[in-house]
Short mmCIF file of C-alpha atoms in Angstrom, two decimals:
data_model
loop_
_atom_site.label_atom_id
_atom_site.label_comp_id
_atom_site.label_asym_id
_atom_site.label_seq_id
_atom_site.Cartn_x
_atom_site.Cartn_y
_atom_site.Cartn_z
CA MET L 1 48.89 0.32 -42.99
CA ILE L 2 51.81 1.03 -45.32
CA PRO L 3 55.15 -0.20 -43.97
CA GLY L 4 57.51 2.53 -42.94
CA PRO L 5 61.27 2.68 -42.80
CA ALA L 6 63.17 -0.40 -41.79
CA THR L 7 63.84 -0.65 -38.10
CA ALA L 8 65.89 -2.91 -35.95
CA PRO L 9 64.16 -5.93 -34.43
CA VAL L 10 62.52 -5.15 -31.13
CA ASP L 11 62.44 -7.17 -27.96
CA ASP L 12 58.80 -8.06 -27.37
CA ASN L 13 59.48 -8.42 -23.64
CA ARG L 14 60.34 -4.76 -23.21
CA MET L 15 57.52 -2.91 -21.53
CA PHE L 16 58.52 0.42 -23.07
CA ARG L 17 59.79 -0.81 -26.43
CA SER L 18 57.62 1.60 -28.44
CA LEU L 19 59.58 4.47 -26.91
CA ARG L 20 62.51 3.40 -29.09
CA SER L 21 60.78 5.38 -31.85
CA ARG L 22 61.82 9.03 -31.67
CA ASN L 23 58.49 10.39 -32.84
CA PHE L 24 56.56 8.41 -30.25
CA ARG L 25 58.94 9.53 -27.49
CA LEU L 26 58.22 13.13 -28.41
CA PHE L 27 54.49 12.46 -28.57
CA PHE L 28 54.45 10.61 -25.25
CA GLY L 29 56.42 13.28 -23.43
CA GLY L 30 54.18 16.07 -24.67
CA GLN L 31 51.01 14.16 -23.83
CA ILE L 32 52.12 13.42 -20.26
CA ILE L 33 52.03 17.15 -19.55
CA SER L 34 49.11 18.11 -21.76
CA GLN L 35 46.63 15.45 -20.62
CA VAL L 36 47.07 16.36 -16.95
CA GLY L 37 46.37 19.93 -17.99
CA ASN L 38 43.27 18.86 -19.91
CA TRP L 39 41.81 17.22 -16.83
CA MET L 40 42.68 20.28 -14.76
CA THR L 41 40.61 22.43 -17.13
CA PHE L 42 37.74 19.93 -17.24
CA VAL L 43 37.44 19.89 -13.46
CA ALA L 44 38.16 23.59 -12.95
CA MET L 45 35.51 24.54 -15.52
CA THR L 46 32.93 22.41 -13.71
CA LEU L 47 33.80 24.04 -10.40
CA LEU L 48 33.77 27.52 -11.95
CA ILE L 49 30.27 27.05 -13.40
CA TYR L 50 29.11 25.71 -10.05
CA LYS L 51 30.60 28.68 -8.22
CA ILE L 52 28.98 31.20 -10.58
CA THR L 53 25.55 29.59 -10.78
CA ASP L 54 25.23 27.20 -7.80
CA SER L 55 23.13 25.15 -10.22
CA GLY L 56 23.24 21.49 -11.14
CA PHE L 57 21.27 22.26 -14.30
CA ALA L 58 24.00 24.67 -15.39
CA ILE L 59 26.64 21.98 -14.86
CA GLY L 60 24.56 19.69 -17.05
CA LEU L 61 24.45 22.37 -19.75
CA LEU L 62 28.22 22.61 -19.53
CA ALA L 63 28.43 18.92 -20.48
CA VAL L 64 26.25 19.68 -23.50
CA ALA L 65 28.62 22.47 -24.58
CA GLN L 66 31.69 20.31 -24.05
CA PHE L 67 30.47 17.19 -25.82
CA GLY L 68 27.67 18.28 -28.12
CA PRO L 69 30.12 19.06 -30.96
CA VAL L 70 31.65 15.61 -30.48
CA LEU L 71 28.28 14.00 -31.14
CA VAL L 72 27.33 16.20 -34.09
CA PHE L 73 30.67 16.52 -35.87
CA GLY L 74 32.35 13.24 -34.87
CA PRO L 75 31.91 11.47 -38.21
CA TRP L 76 33.23 14.49 -40.15
CA ALA L 77 36.17 14.80 -37.77
CA GLY L 78 37.00 11.15 -38.36
CA LEU L 79 36.78 11.63 -42.12
CA LEU L 80 39.09 14.63 -41.88
CA ALA L 81 41.61 12.52 -39.97
CA ASP L 82 41.41 9.93 -42.76
CA ARG L 83 42.00 12.37 -45.57
CA TYR L 84 44.68 14.76 -44.26
CA PRO L 85 48.00 14.45 -42.37
CA LYS L 86 47.19 13.84 -38.73
CA ARG L 87 50.20 15.75 -37.43
CA THR L 88 49.05 18.88 -39.26
CA ILE L 89 45.54 18.51 -37.86
CA LEU L 90 46.91 18.10 -34.35
CA LEU L 91 49.15 21.16 -34.62
CA ILE L 92 46.19 23.30 -35.66
CA VAL L 93 43.75 21.89 -33.11
CA GLN L 94 46.20 21.98 -30.21
CA SER L 95 47.00 25.62 -30.96
CA ILE L 96 43.28 26.47 -30.85
CA ALA L 97 42.89 24.50 -27.62
CA MET L 98 45.77 26.44 -26.07
CA ALA L 99 44.06 29.71 -27.00
CA GLN L 100 40.85 28.39 -25.46
CA SER L 101 42.58 27.71 -22.14
CA PHE L 102 44.10 31.19 -22.12
CA ALA L 103 40.64 32.65 -22.85
CA LEU L 104 39.23 30.74 -19.89
CA ALA L 105 42.06 32.05 -17.73
CA ALA L 106 41.30 35.63 -18.78
CA LEU L 107 37.63 35.14 -17.90
CA ALA L 108 38.39 33.46 -14.59
CA PHE L 109 40.75 36.24 -13.49
CA GLN L 110 37.85 38.69 -13.74
CA ALA L 111 35.98 39.52 -10.56
CA ASP L 112 32.64 38.58 -12.13
CA PRO L 113 33.17 36.17 -15.07
CA ASN L 114 30.51 36.33 -17.77
CA ILE L 115 28.67 32.99 -17.71
CA ALA L 116 27.68 33.19 -21.38
CA ALA L 117 31.30 33.75 -22.37
CA VAL L 118 32.39 30.74 -20.32
CA PHE L 119 29.84 28.55 -22.09
CA LEU L 120 30.95 29.90 -25.46
CA VAL L 121 34.59 29.07 -24.75
CA ALA L 122 33.50 25.63 -23.50
CA LEU L 123 31.71 25.11 -26.81
CA ILE L 124 34.89 25.98 -28.69
CA GLY L 125 36.64 23.40 -26.55
CA GLY L 126 34.02 20.88 -27.61
CA PHE L 127 34.93 21.47 -31.25
CA THR L 128 38.63 21.02 -30.54
CA THR L 129 37.87 17.78 -28.70
CA ALA L 130 35.82 16.52 -31.65
CA PHE L 131 38.62 17.08 -34.16
CA ASP L 132 41.56 16.31 -31.89
CA ASN L 133 40.67 12.83 -30.71
CA PRO L 134 40.28 10.87 -33.96
CA ALA L 135 43.51 12.37 -35.28
CA ARG L 136 45.45 11.87 -32.06
CA ARG L 137 44.37 8.31 -31.31
CA SER L 138 44.89 7.09 -34.86
CA PHE L 139 48.20 8.97 -35.07
CA VAL L 140 49.64 6.65 -32.40
CA THR L 141 49.77 3.78 -34.90
CA GLU L 142 51.73 5.87 -37.42
CA MET L 143 54.62 6.67 -35.10
CA VAL L 144 55.85 3.14 -34.34
CA PRO L 145 56.60 -0.06 -36.29
CA VAL L 146 53.71 -2.48 -36.71
CA ALA L 147 55.20 -4.83 -34.12
CA ASP L 148 55.08 -2.06 -31.48
CA ILE L 149 51.53 -0.81 -32.05
CA ASN L 150 49.98 -2.76 -29.17
CA ASN L 151 52.71 -1.58 -26.82
CA ALA L 152 52.24 2.03 -27.94
CA VAL L 153 48.47 1.84 -27.44
CA SER L 154 48.95 0.33 -23.99
CA LEU L 155 51.41 3.03 -22.95
CA ASN L 156 49.07 5.70 -24.26
CA SER L 157 46.21 4.15 -22.28
CA ALA L 158 48.33 4.10 -19.12
CA LEU L 159 49.17 7.76 -19.70
CA MET L 160 45.48 8.67 -20.02
CA THR L 161 44.56 6.71 -16.91
CA SER L 162 47.28 8.39 -14.87
CA SER L 163 46.22 11.84 -16.04
CA ARG L 164 42.65 11.18 -14.91
CA MET L 165 43.89 10.49 -11.39
CA VAL L 166 46.44 13.31 -11.19
CA GLY L 167 44.70 16.13 -13.07
CA PRO L 168 41.60 16.49 -10.85
CA VAL L 169 43.65 16.61 -7.66
CA VAL L 170 46.03 19.23 -9.07
CA ALA L 171 43.02 21.26 -10.23
CA GLY L 172 41.48 21.11 -6.77
CA VAL L 173 44.68 22.30 -5.13
CA LEU L 174 45.16 25.19 -7.58
CA VAL L 175 41.53 26.30 -7.41
CA THR L 176 41.48 26.42 -3.63
CA THR L 177 44.92 28.01 -3.20
CA VAL L 178 45.54 30.45 -6.05
CA GLY L 179 42.22 30.46 -7.95
CA PHE L 180 40.55 29.26 -11.14
CA GLY L 181 42.51 31.51 -13.45
CA TRP L 182 45.81 29.88 -12.58
CA ALA L 183 44.45 26.39 -13.24
CA PHE L 184 43.41 27.42 -16.75
CA LEU L 185 46.66 29.32 -17.30
CA VAL L 186 48.77 26.29 -16.33
CA ASP L 187 46.76 24.16 -18.74
CA GLY L 188 47.31 26.69 -21.52
CA LEU L 189 51.06 26.60 -20.91
CA SER L 190 51.02 22.80 -20.94
CA TYR L 191 50.07 22.86 -24.63
CA ILE L 192 53.51 24.26 -25.42
CA ALA L 193 54.98 20.83 -24.68
CA VAL L 194 52.74 18.96 -27.09
CA ILE L 195 53.00 21.60 -29.86
CA VAL L 196 56.80 21.63 -29.66
CA ALA L 197 56.84 17.81 -29.65
CA LEU L 198 54.68 17.66 -32.78
CA ALA L 199 56.79 20.30 -34.53
CA MET L 200 59.99 18.33 -33.81
CA MET L 201 58.74 15.07 -35.36
CA ARG L 202 60.24 13.72 -38.56
CA ASN L 203 57.78 13.07 -41.37
CA SER L 204 60.16 10.57 -42.93
CA GLU L 205 59.75 8.29 -39.90
CA LEU L 206 55.93 8.27 -39.96
CA ARG L 207 53.95 5.44 -41.56
CA SER L 208 51.17 6.84 -43.74
CA SER L 209 47.64 5.42 -43.49
CA ILE L 210 45.46 3.99 -46.20
CA VAL L 211 42.59 6.35 -46.99
CA VAL L 212 39.25 4.82 -45.96
CA THR L 213 36.54 5.16 -48.57
CA ARG L 214 32.92 5.81 -47.63
CA ALA L 215 29.63 5.27 -49.37
CA LYS L 216 26.06 6.42 -48.92
CA GLY L 217 23.64 4.50 -46.73
CA GLN L 218 26.22 2.51 -44.78
CA VAL L 219 25.31 3.91 -41.36
CA ARG L 220 21.58 3.25 -41.94
CA ALA L 221 22.40 -0.28 -43.02
CA GLY L 222 24.36 -0.78 -39.81
CA MET L 223 21.41 0.41 -37.75
CA ARG L 224 19.01 -1.98 -39.47
CA TYR L 225 21.47 -4.80 -38.95
CA ALA L 226 21.91 -4.06 -35.22
CA ARG L 227 18.14 -3.92 -34.73
CA SER L 228 17.76 -7.38 -36.28
CA VAL L 229 20.27 -9.10 -33.96
CA PRO L 230 19.11 -9.41 -30.31
CA GLU L 231 22.65 -9.94 -29.01
CA LEU L 232 23.52 -6.48 -30.35
CA TRP L 233 20.26 -4.66 -29.81
CA ILE L 234 19.90 -5.57 -26.11
CA PRO L 235 23.28 -4.06 -25.08
CA LEU L 236 22.60 -0.98 -27.24
CA VAL L 237 19.30 -0.28 -25.51
CA MET L 238 20.87 -0.85 -22.11
CA MET L 239 23.67 1.53 -23.06
CA ALA L 240 21.19 4.26 -23.96
CA ILE L 241 19.36 3.93 -20.62
CA VAL L 242 22.48 3.76 -18.46
CA GLY L 243 24.18 6.55 -20.39
CA THR L 244 21.23 8.89 -19.99
CA LEU L 245 20.54 8.33 -16.29
CA ALA L 246 23.65 6.90 -14.63
CA PHE L 247 26.78 8.28 -16.35
CA ASN L 248 26.43 11.87 -15.18
CA PHE L 249 29.14 11.95 -12.54
CA SER L 250 30.49 15.41 -13.32
CA THR L 251 27.00 16.83 -12.76
CA VAL L 252 26.13 14.88 -9.61
CA LEU L 253 29.40 14.50 -7.71
CA PRO L 254 30.22 18.19 -7.09
CA LEU L 255 26.68 18.73 -5.79
CA PHE L 256 26.79 15.56 -3.72
CA VAL L 257 30.14 16.38 -2.11
CA THR L 258 29.35 20.01 -1.32
CA ARG L 259 25.67 19.81 -0.41
CA ASP L 260 25.36 16.38 1.19
CA LEU L 261 28.82 15.50 2.50
CA GLY L 262 29.82 19.00 3.60
CA GLY L 263 32.99 19.01 1.51
CA GLY L 264 34.51 21.47 -0.93
CA ASP L 265 36.34 21.66 -4.21
CA VAL L 266 39.31 19.56 -3.07
CA LEU L 267 37.16 16.72 -1.79
CA PHE L 268 35.19 16.69 -5.03
CA THR L 269 38.37 16.35 -7.07
CA VAL L 270 39.66 13.64 -4.73
CA LEU L 271 36.42 11.68 -5.10
CA LEU L 272 36.65 12.05 -8.87
CA ALA L 273 40.18 10.67 -8.80
CA VAL L 274 39.01 7.80 -6.59
CA VAL L 275 36.34 6.83 -9.13
CA SER L 276 39.08 6.86 -11.79
CA LEU L 277 41.15 4.56 -9.60
CA GLY L 278 38.18 2.23 -9.36
CA SER L 279 37.86 2.26 -13.14
CA LEU L 280 41.51 1.24 -13.46
CA VAL L 281 41.05 -1.60 -10.94
CA GLY L 282 37.91 -2.72 -12.73
CA ALA L 283 39.67 -2.75 -16.09
CA LEU L 284 42.48 -4.89 -14.71
CA ALA L 285 39.99 -7.31 -13.14
CA THR L 286 37.94 -7.50 -16.33
CA ALA L 287 40.92 -8.07 -18.59
CA ARG L 288 41.21 -11.77 -17.78
CA ARG L 289 37.56 -12.69 -17.66
CA ARG L 290 37.05 -15.89 -19.62
CA SER L 291 33.55 -15.35 -20.97
CA ILE L 292 31.25 -12.69 -22.43
CA SER L 293 27.49 -12.83 -22.76
CA VAL L 294 24.49 -10.54 -22.93
CA ARG L 295 23.57 -11.80 -19.48
CA GLN L 296 26.92 -10.59 -18.12
CA VAL L 297 26.31 -7.14 -19.57
CA ALA L 298 23.01 -7.07 -17.65
CA VAL L 299 24.67 -8.31 -14.45
CA CYS L 300 27.30 -5.56 -14.72
CA SER L 301 24.50 -3.01 -15.06
CA LEU L 302 22.93 -4.38 -11.87
CA ALA L 303 26.27 -4.15 -10.06
CA PHE L 304 26.66 -0.58 -11.27
CA SER L 305 23.17 0.18 -9.97
CA GLY L 306 24.02 -1.22 -6.56
CA ALA L 307 27.21 0.82 -6.30
CA ILE L 308 25.46 4.07 -7.23
CA GLY L 309 22.69 3.30 -4.74
CA LEU L 310 25.21 2.74 -1.95
CA LEU L 311 26.94 6.01 -2.79
CA ALA L 312 23.61 7.82 -2.56
CA LEU L 313 23.25 6.46 0.99
CA ALA L 314 26.82 7.22 2.12
CA PRO L 315 26.59 9.54 5.14
CA THR L 316 30.21 10.72 5.16
CA PHE L 317 33.05 11.29 2.72
CA ALA L 318 35.13 8.55 4.35
CA LEU L 319 32.43 5.98 3.64
CA ALA L 320 31.86 7.36 0.16
CA VAL L 321 35.47 6.66 -0.91
CA PRO L 322 35.35 2.82 -0.95
CA VAL L 323 31.91 2.92 -2.56
CA ALA L 324 33.25 5.28 -5.26
CA ILE L 325 36.01 2.77 -6.03
CA ALA L 326 33.38 0.05 -6.46
CA MET L 327 31.27 2.35 -8.62
CA GLY L 328 34.21 3.10 -10.90
CA GLY L 329 34.97 -0.60 -11.23
CA ALA L 330 31.36 -1.50 -12.00
CA SER L 331 31.07 1.26 -14.59
CA ILE L 332 34.10 0.07 -16.55
CA ALA L 333 32.94 -3.56 -16.27
CA PHE L 334 29.62 -2.62 -17.86
CA MET L 335 31.25 -0.62 -20.63
CA THR L 336 33.85 -3.29 -21.37
CA ALA L 337 31.33 -6.14 -21.48
CA SER L 338 28.93 -4.25 -23.73
CA THR L 339 31.71 -3.17 -26.10
CA ALA L 340 33.28 -6.64 -26.23
CA ILE L 341 30.03 -8.45 -27.03
CA VAL L 342 29.44 -6.02 -29.88
CA GLN L 343 32.96 -6.59 -31.17
CA ILE L 344 32.55 -10.36 -31.27
CA ARG L 345 28.93 -10.72 -32.33
CA SER L 346 28.94 -8.18 -35.16
CA ASP L 347 29.42 -9.35 -38.70
CA PRO L 348 32.89 -8.31 -39.92
CA GLN L 349 31.31 -6.09 -42.58
CA MET L 350 29.15 -4.34 -39.97
CA ARG L 351 31.39 -4.27 -36.91
CA GLY L 352 32.66 -0.71 -37.28
CA ARG L 353 29.20 0.67 -37.94
CA VAL L 354 27.66 -1.11 -34.96
CA LEU L 355 30.44 0.18 -32.71
CA ALA L 356 29.82 3.66 -34.06
CA LEU L 357 26.11 3.27 -33.34
CA GLN L 358 26.95 2.20 -29.80
CA SER L 359 29.13 5.23 -29.27
CA MET L 360 26.63 7.63 -30.79
CA VAL L 361 23.79 6.22 -28.68
CA PHE L 362 25.87 6.54 -25.54
CA LEU L 363 27.22 9.99 -26.25
CA GLY L 364 23.88 11.16 -27.59
CA SER L 365 22.39 10.63 -24.16
CA THR L 366 24.63 13.28 -22.59
CA PRO L 367 22.76 16.41 -23.78
CA ILE L 368 19.58 14.84 -22.36
CA GLY L 369 20.89 13.23 -19.20
CA GLY L 370 23.19 16.01 -18.00
CA PRO L 371 20.66 18.84 -17.68
CA THR L 372 17.89 16.46 -16.56
CA ILE L 373 19.91 14.98 -13.70
CA GLY L 374 21.17 18.46 -12.83
CA TRP L 375 17.58 19.69 -12.51
CA ILE L 376 16.69 16.72 -10.31
CA CYS L 377 19.67 17.48 -8.06
CA ASP L 378 18.64 21.14 -7.79
CA THR L 379 15.01 20.33 -7.07
CA PHE L 380 15.22 17.27 -4.84
CA GLY L 381 18.88 16.91 -3.88
CA ALA L 382 22.00 15.24 -5.22
CA ARG L 383 21.18 11.96 -3.49
CA TYR L 384 18.05 11.79 -5.60
CA GLY L 385 20.12 12.41 -8.71
CA LEU L 386 22.27 9.41 -7.78
CA ALA L 387 19.14 7.40 -6.98
CA VAL L 388 17.71 8.07 -10.44
CA GLY L 389 20.95 6.80 -11.96
CA ALA L 390 20.79 3.69 -9.79
CA ALA L 391 17.18 3.11 -10.81
CA GLY L 392 18.07 3.52 -14.50
CA ALA L 393 20.92 1.00 -14.30
CA LEU L 394 18.68 -1.35 -12.31
CA GLY L 395 15.90 -1.14 -14.87
CA ALA L 396 18.31 -1.66 -17.74
CA GLY L 397 19.84 -4.68 -16.01
CA VAL L 398 16.51 -6.31 -15.22
CA TRP L 399 15.25 -5.70 -18.77
CA GLY L 400 18.49 -7.07 -20.19
CA LEU L 401 18.26 -10.23 -18.11
CA ARG L 402 14.68 -10.86 -19.18
CA ARG L 403 15.43 -10.28 -22.86
CA ALA L 404 18.56 -12.43 -22.70
CA ALA L 405 16.55 -15.26 -21.16
CA GLY L 406 13.85 -14.92 -23.81
CA SER L 407 16.22 -15.14 -26.73
CA GLU L 408 19.31 -17.13 -27.60
CA ALA L 409 21.72 -15.25 -25.36
CA TYR L 410 25.07 -15.04 -27.05
CA SER L 411 28.07 -16.30 -25.08
CA VAL L 412 31.74 -16.64 -25.88
CA LYS L 413 34.30 -18.39 -23.68
CA GLY L 414 38.02 -18.92 -23.66
CA GLU L 415 40.77 -17.08 -25.49
CA GLN L 416 38.38 -15.41 -27.91
CA ALA L 417 36.55 -13.77 -25.00
CA GLU L 418 39.83 -12.65 -23.43
CA ALA L 419 40.98 -11.14 -26.71
CA ALA L 420 37.73 -9.21 -27.18
CA LEU L 421 37.85 -7.91 -23.62
CA ASP L 422 41.45 -6.84 -24.09
CA ASP L 423 40.46 -4.97 -27.25
CA ALA L 424 37.54 -3.29 -25.47
CA ILE L 425 39.75 -2.22 -22.58
CA GLU L 426 42.35 -0.86 -25.01
CA GLU L 427 39.65 1.28 -26.59
CA LEU L 428 38.17 2.39 -23.28
CA ALA L 429 41.28 2.76 -21.14
CA GLY L 430 42.48 5.65 -23.21
CA GLY L 431 39.28 7.55 -22.71
CA VAL L 432 37.04 6.35 -19.94
CA ASP L 433 35.79 9.57 -18.54
CA VAL L 434 34.29 8.86 -15.19
CA ALA L 435 32.67 12.23 -15.35
CA PRO L 436 30.23 12.31 -16.96
CA HIS L 437 30.60 9.42 -19.41
CA VAL L 438 32.98 7.69 -21.73
CA THR L 439 34.67 10.58 -23.40
CA ALA L 440 35.42 11.47 -26.91
CA GLU L 441 38.72 9.61 -26.46
CA VAL L 442 36.96 6.37 -27.30
CA LEU L 443 33.71 7.56 -28.79
CA ILE L 444 35.26 9.51 -31.61
CA ASP L 445 37.81 6.77 -32.14
CA LEU L 446 34.90 4.40 -32.74
CA ALA L 447 32.74 6.82 -34.68
CA GLY L 448 35.58 8.16 -36.75
CA PRO L 449 37.84 6.64 -39.40
CA ASP L 450 36.75 3.02 -39.00
CA ALA L 451 33.15 3.62 -38.06
CA VAL L 452 31.58 3.42 -41.49
CA ASP L 453 33.70 0.73 -43.00
CA VAL L 454 36.00 -1.87 -41.51
CA PRO L 455 39.63 -1.80 -42.66
CA ARG L 456 40.21 -4.85 -44.78
CA ASP L 457 43.83 -5.20 -43.73
CA GLN L 458 43.06 -5.92 -40.07
CA PRO L 459 41.87 -9.28 -38.71
CA ILE L 460 38.50 -9.19 -36.99
CA ARG L 461 37.35 -11.76 -34.48
CA THR L 462 33.81 -12.94 -34.97
CA GLY L 463 31.55 -15.17 -32.96
CA SER L 464 30.36 -17.31 -35.80
#
């Protein structure tokens, strides 16, 4: 990073010290409003598709529309964020996203919304997500002095976590009281805050980034490297299995709550918020773990399997709530452990590419897993959809344990493990999407600017 204007020394003990920077204050204030609105639209769109179609398969297709562009265009979006001013990109993308929300509102206010039009608008939203996230997440580091970057990232992560717990509940209340259209309309209006905040920033107080160069064949080289190292390949395979079969919460949970627990839209959004709360608790518990190993990744997968299985057996909503907290905690533990082991074990020259491969494998499972699990829920019931996810996580965990025992299972202990886990949580806390998977918040961040080559001006911890 290129040093920016001189700033006064900061007090490292101040929890909110990064808010001393005017640009970051503007950004933070706008995002507080906008991110709650984003989650309102995410949940309201799921409920709208379910109301129109009464189909789990259709909900799975919605996930494809929302995140397919992220998978396909993620690397190009990251390159764009590397080559052009991020604030300009964000102004353009946020304006398009605002128009998308207003279009959804117009459709939802109709007596009989056109399902094809809803999917088309959702697809447009997928494109905005793909190009927004790499620019927005990397833009955080340009708004504050180098000494405040960690604090800014932490505050941004806390903001994202809070929005995941507040947004679904607000969406549920609006949908059940005044209707879908108002939920989308409120989200559209929320973009005004972030657009105004971006427009008010001062370019002179931003720290410009170094342009990352790319070369042909680097991604393929990263794939060959990951395949040759068991400590990397085992978590990647487990990630593909768990991502395809188990991380489909936005498809399964609305069907489970309405068809099996006798609840409605509000209870679905409450359960979604509860899983987010569990993810937060799990992240805090994981943050001070003193070791990382392939075996622990497998154990976390087994714990995730057990939690999903218990949720499938929950007879009432009241009993489902504590199980959902455990499921959220187990899911973040699995993601954090698998990401941290990759961070430490990867060669410094390959680390970014392996992380990108991990994210692409995980996100690439969504277009397959979403519709498949939705069809299972429609055909056999939502409990069976959860059971398939539990079986997938169980199989991945058992396979991982056997492979870890048959090879030299990699293990790191002490401060190095804590540091890697902290890094993984920083990456995931800003974007763990408990429904249906880890969102573009982290996936595009990994697959974007630093995915093909590792910045040479940043220290990288290795396990060698």
